[in-house]
mmCIF file of C-alpha atoms in Angstrom:
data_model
loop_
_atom_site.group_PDB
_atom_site.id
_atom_site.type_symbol
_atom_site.label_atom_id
_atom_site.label_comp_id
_atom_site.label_asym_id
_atom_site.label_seq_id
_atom_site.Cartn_x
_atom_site.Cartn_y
_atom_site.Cartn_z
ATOM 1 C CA UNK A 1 -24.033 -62.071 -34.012
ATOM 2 C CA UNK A 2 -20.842 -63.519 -34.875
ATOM 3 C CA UNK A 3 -18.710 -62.354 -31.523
ATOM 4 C CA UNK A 4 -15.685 -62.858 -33.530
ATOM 5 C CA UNK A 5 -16.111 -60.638 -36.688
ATOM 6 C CA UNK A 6 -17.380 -57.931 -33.953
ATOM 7 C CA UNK A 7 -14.033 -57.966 -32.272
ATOM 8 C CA UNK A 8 -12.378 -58.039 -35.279
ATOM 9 C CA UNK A 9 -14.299 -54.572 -36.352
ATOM 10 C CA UNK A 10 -13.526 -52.619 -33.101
ATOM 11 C CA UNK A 11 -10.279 -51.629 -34.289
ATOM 12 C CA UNK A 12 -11.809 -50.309 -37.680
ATOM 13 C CA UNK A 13 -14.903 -48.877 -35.870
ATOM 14 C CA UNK A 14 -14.241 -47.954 -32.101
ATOM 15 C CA UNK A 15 -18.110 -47.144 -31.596
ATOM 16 C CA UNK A 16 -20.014 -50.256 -31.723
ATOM 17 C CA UNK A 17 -23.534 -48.082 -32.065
ATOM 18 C CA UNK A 18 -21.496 -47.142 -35.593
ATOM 19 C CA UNK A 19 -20.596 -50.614 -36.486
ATOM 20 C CA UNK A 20 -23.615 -51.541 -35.812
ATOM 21 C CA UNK A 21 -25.264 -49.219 -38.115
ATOM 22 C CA UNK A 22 -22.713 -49.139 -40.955
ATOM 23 C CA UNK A 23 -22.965 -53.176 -40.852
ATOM 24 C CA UNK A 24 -26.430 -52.550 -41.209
ATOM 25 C CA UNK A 25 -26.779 -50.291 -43.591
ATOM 26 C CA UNK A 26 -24.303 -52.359 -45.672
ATOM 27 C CA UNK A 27 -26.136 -55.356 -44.917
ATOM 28 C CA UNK A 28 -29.277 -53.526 -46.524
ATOM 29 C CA UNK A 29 -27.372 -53.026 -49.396
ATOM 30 C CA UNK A 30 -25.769 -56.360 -50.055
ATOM 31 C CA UNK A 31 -29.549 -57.853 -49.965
ATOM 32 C CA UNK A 32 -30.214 -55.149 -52.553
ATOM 33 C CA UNK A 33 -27.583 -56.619 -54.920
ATOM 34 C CA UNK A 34 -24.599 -54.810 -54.334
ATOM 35 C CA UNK A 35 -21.373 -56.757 -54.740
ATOM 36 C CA UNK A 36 -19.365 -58.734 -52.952
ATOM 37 C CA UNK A 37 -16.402 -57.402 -52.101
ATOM 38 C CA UNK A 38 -15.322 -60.724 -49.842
ATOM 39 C CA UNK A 39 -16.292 -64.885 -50.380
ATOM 40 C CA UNK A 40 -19.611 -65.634 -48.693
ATOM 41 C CA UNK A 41 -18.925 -69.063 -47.220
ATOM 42 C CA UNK A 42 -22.664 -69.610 -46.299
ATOM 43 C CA UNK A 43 -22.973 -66.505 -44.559
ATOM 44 C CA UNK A 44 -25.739 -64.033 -43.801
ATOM 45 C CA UNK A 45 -25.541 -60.661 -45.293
ATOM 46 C CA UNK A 46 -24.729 -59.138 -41.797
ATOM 47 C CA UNK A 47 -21.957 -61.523 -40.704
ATOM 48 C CA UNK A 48 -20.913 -61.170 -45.091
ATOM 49 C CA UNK A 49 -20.667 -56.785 -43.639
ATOM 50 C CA UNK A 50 -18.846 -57.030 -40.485
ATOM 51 C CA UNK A 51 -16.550 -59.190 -42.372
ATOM 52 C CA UNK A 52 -15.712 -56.878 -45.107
ATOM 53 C CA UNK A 53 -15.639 -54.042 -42.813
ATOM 54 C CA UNK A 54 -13.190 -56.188 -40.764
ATOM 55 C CA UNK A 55 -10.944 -57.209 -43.568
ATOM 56 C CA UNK A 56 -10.996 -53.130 -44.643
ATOM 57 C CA UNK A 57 -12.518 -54.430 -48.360
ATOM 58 C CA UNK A 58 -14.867 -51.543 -47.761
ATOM 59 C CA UNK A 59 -13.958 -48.542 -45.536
ATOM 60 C CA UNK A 60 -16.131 -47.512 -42.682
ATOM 61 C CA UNK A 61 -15.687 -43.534 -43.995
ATOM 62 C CA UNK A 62 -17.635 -44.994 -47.454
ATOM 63 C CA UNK A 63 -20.390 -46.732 -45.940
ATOM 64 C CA UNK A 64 -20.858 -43.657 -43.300
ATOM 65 C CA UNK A 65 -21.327 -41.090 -46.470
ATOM 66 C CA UNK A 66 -23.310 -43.693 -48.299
ATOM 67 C CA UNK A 67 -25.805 -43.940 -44.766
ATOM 68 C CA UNK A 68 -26.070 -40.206 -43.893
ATOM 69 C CA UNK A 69 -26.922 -39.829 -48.408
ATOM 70 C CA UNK A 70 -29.477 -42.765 -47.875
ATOM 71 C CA UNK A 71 -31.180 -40.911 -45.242
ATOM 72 C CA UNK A 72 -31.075 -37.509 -46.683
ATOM 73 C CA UNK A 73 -34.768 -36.223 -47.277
ATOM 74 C CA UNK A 74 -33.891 -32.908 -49.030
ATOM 75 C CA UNK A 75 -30.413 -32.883 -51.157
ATOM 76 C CA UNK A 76 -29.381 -29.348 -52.069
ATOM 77 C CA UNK A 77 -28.825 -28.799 -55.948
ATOM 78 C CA UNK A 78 -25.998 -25.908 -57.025
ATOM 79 C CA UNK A 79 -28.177 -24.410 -59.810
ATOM 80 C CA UNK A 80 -26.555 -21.954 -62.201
ATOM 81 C CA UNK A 81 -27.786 -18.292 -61.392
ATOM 82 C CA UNK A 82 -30.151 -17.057 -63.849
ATOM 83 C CA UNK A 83 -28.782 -14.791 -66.504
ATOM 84 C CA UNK A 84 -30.258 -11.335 -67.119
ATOM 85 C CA UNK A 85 -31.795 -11.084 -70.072
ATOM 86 C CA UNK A 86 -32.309 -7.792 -71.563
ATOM 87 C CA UNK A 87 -35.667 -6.066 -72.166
ATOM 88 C CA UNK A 88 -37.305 -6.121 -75.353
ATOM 89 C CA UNK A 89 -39.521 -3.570 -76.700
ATOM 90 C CA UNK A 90 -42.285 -4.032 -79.369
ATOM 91 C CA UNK A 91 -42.158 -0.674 -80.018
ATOM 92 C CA UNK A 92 -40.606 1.694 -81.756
ATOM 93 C CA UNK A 93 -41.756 4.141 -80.045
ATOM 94 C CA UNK A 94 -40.481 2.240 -76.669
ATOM 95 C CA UNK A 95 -37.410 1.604 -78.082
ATOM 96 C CA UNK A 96 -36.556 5.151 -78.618
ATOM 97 C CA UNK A 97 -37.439 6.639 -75.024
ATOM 98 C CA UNK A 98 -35.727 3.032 -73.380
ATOM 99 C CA UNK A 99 -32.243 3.434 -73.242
ATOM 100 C CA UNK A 100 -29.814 0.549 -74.995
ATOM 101 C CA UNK A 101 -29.417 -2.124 -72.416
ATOM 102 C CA UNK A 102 -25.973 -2.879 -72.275
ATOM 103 C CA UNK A 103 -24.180 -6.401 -71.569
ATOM 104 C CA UNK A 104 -21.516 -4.484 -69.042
ATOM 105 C CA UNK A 105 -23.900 -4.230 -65.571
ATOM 106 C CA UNK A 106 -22.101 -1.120 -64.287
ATOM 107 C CA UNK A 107 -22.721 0.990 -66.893
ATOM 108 C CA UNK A 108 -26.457 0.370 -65.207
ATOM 109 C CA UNK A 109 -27.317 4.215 -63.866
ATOM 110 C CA UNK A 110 -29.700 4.644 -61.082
ATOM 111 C CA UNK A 111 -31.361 8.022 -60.281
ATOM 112 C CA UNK A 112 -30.292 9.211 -57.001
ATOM 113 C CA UNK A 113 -31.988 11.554 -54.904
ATOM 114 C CA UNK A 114 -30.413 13.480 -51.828
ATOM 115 C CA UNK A 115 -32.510 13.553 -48.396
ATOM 116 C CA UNK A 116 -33.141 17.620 -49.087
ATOM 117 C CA UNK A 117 -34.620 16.419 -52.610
ATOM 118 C CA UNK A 118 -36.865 14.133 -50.459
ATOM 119 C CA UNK A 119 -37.776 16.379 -47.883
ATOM 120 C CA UNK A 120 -38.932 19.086 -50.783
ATOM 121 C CA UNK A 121 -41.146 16.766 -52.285
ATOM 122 C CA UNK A 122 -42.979 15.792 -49.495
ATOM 123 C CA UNK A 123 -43.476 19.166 -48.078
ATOM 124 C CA UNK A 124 -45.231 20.079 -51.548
ATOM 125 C CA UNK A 125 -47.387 17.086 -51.059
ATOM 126 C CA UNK A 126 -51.055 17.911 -50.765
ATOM 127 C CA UNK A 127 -52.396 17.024 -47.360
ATOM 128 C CA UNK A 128 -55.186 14.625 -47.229
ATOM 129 C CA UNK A 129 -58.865 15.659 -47.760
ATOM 130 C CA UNK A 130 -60.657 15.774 -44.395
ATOM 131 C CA UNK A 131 -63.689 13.831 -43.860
ATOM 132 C CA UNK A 132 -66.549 14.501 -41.491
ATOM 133 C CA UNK A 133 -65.857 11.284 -40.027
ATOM 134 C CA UNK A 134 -62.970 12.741 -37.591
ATOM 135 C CA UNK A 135 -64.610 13.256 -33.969
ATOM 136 C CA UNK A 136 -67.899 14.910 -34.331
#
């Protein structure tokens, strides 16, 4: 590799595992047909990175966001939240026992029943049927 253009990047890029893979990765790209952002002079594509790295034409913090977005598998999408639509009856009759759904949600009304209320209820529960199953 050109020694050179390496030493030149150090200062730009103190890791040399990171030079190496931004040059890379830009190297990738410049094969792919992205611009030139420096003159060629009859060089490869990697010495054509390190250079434009070196001469800051294209900052390292770029080609690092543009790397970790190439290798991205699963890129999370802000989706609007659904909206709540309100329900529609096709009947009169429903229309009259549902009450008018309203566009303000806390005028929304739950029923709420207190622990005693609870307790009632389940005490007037039936108990189950026994069957002649249960340890003959």
């Amino acid at each position: 590799m050109a020694r050179v253009t390496v030493e030149d990047c150090i200062d730009k890029v103190e890791n040399r595992f990171e030079l190496v893979l931004l040059a890379s990765h830009r190297a990738r790209l410049l094969a792919a047909g992205a611009p030139l952002t420096i003159d060629r002079d009859r060089d490869k594509n990697p010495v054509v990175a390190l250079r434009e790295i070196g001469d800051e034409t294209i900052t390292a913090d770029d080609l690092k966001e543009q790397l970790i977005h190439s290798m991205q598998k699963y890129v999370e999408v802000d989706e609007p939240e659904a909206e709540t639509v309100p329900l529609l009856s096709s009947s009169p009759a429903a229309a009259a026992v549902a009450p008018q759904a309203s566009s303000d949600d806390s005028a929304v009304q739950f029923d709420r029943m207190s622990e005693e209320d609870l307790l009632r209820g389940l005490e007037n529960l039936a108990p189950p049927a026994e069957t002649d199953d249960e340890g003959d």
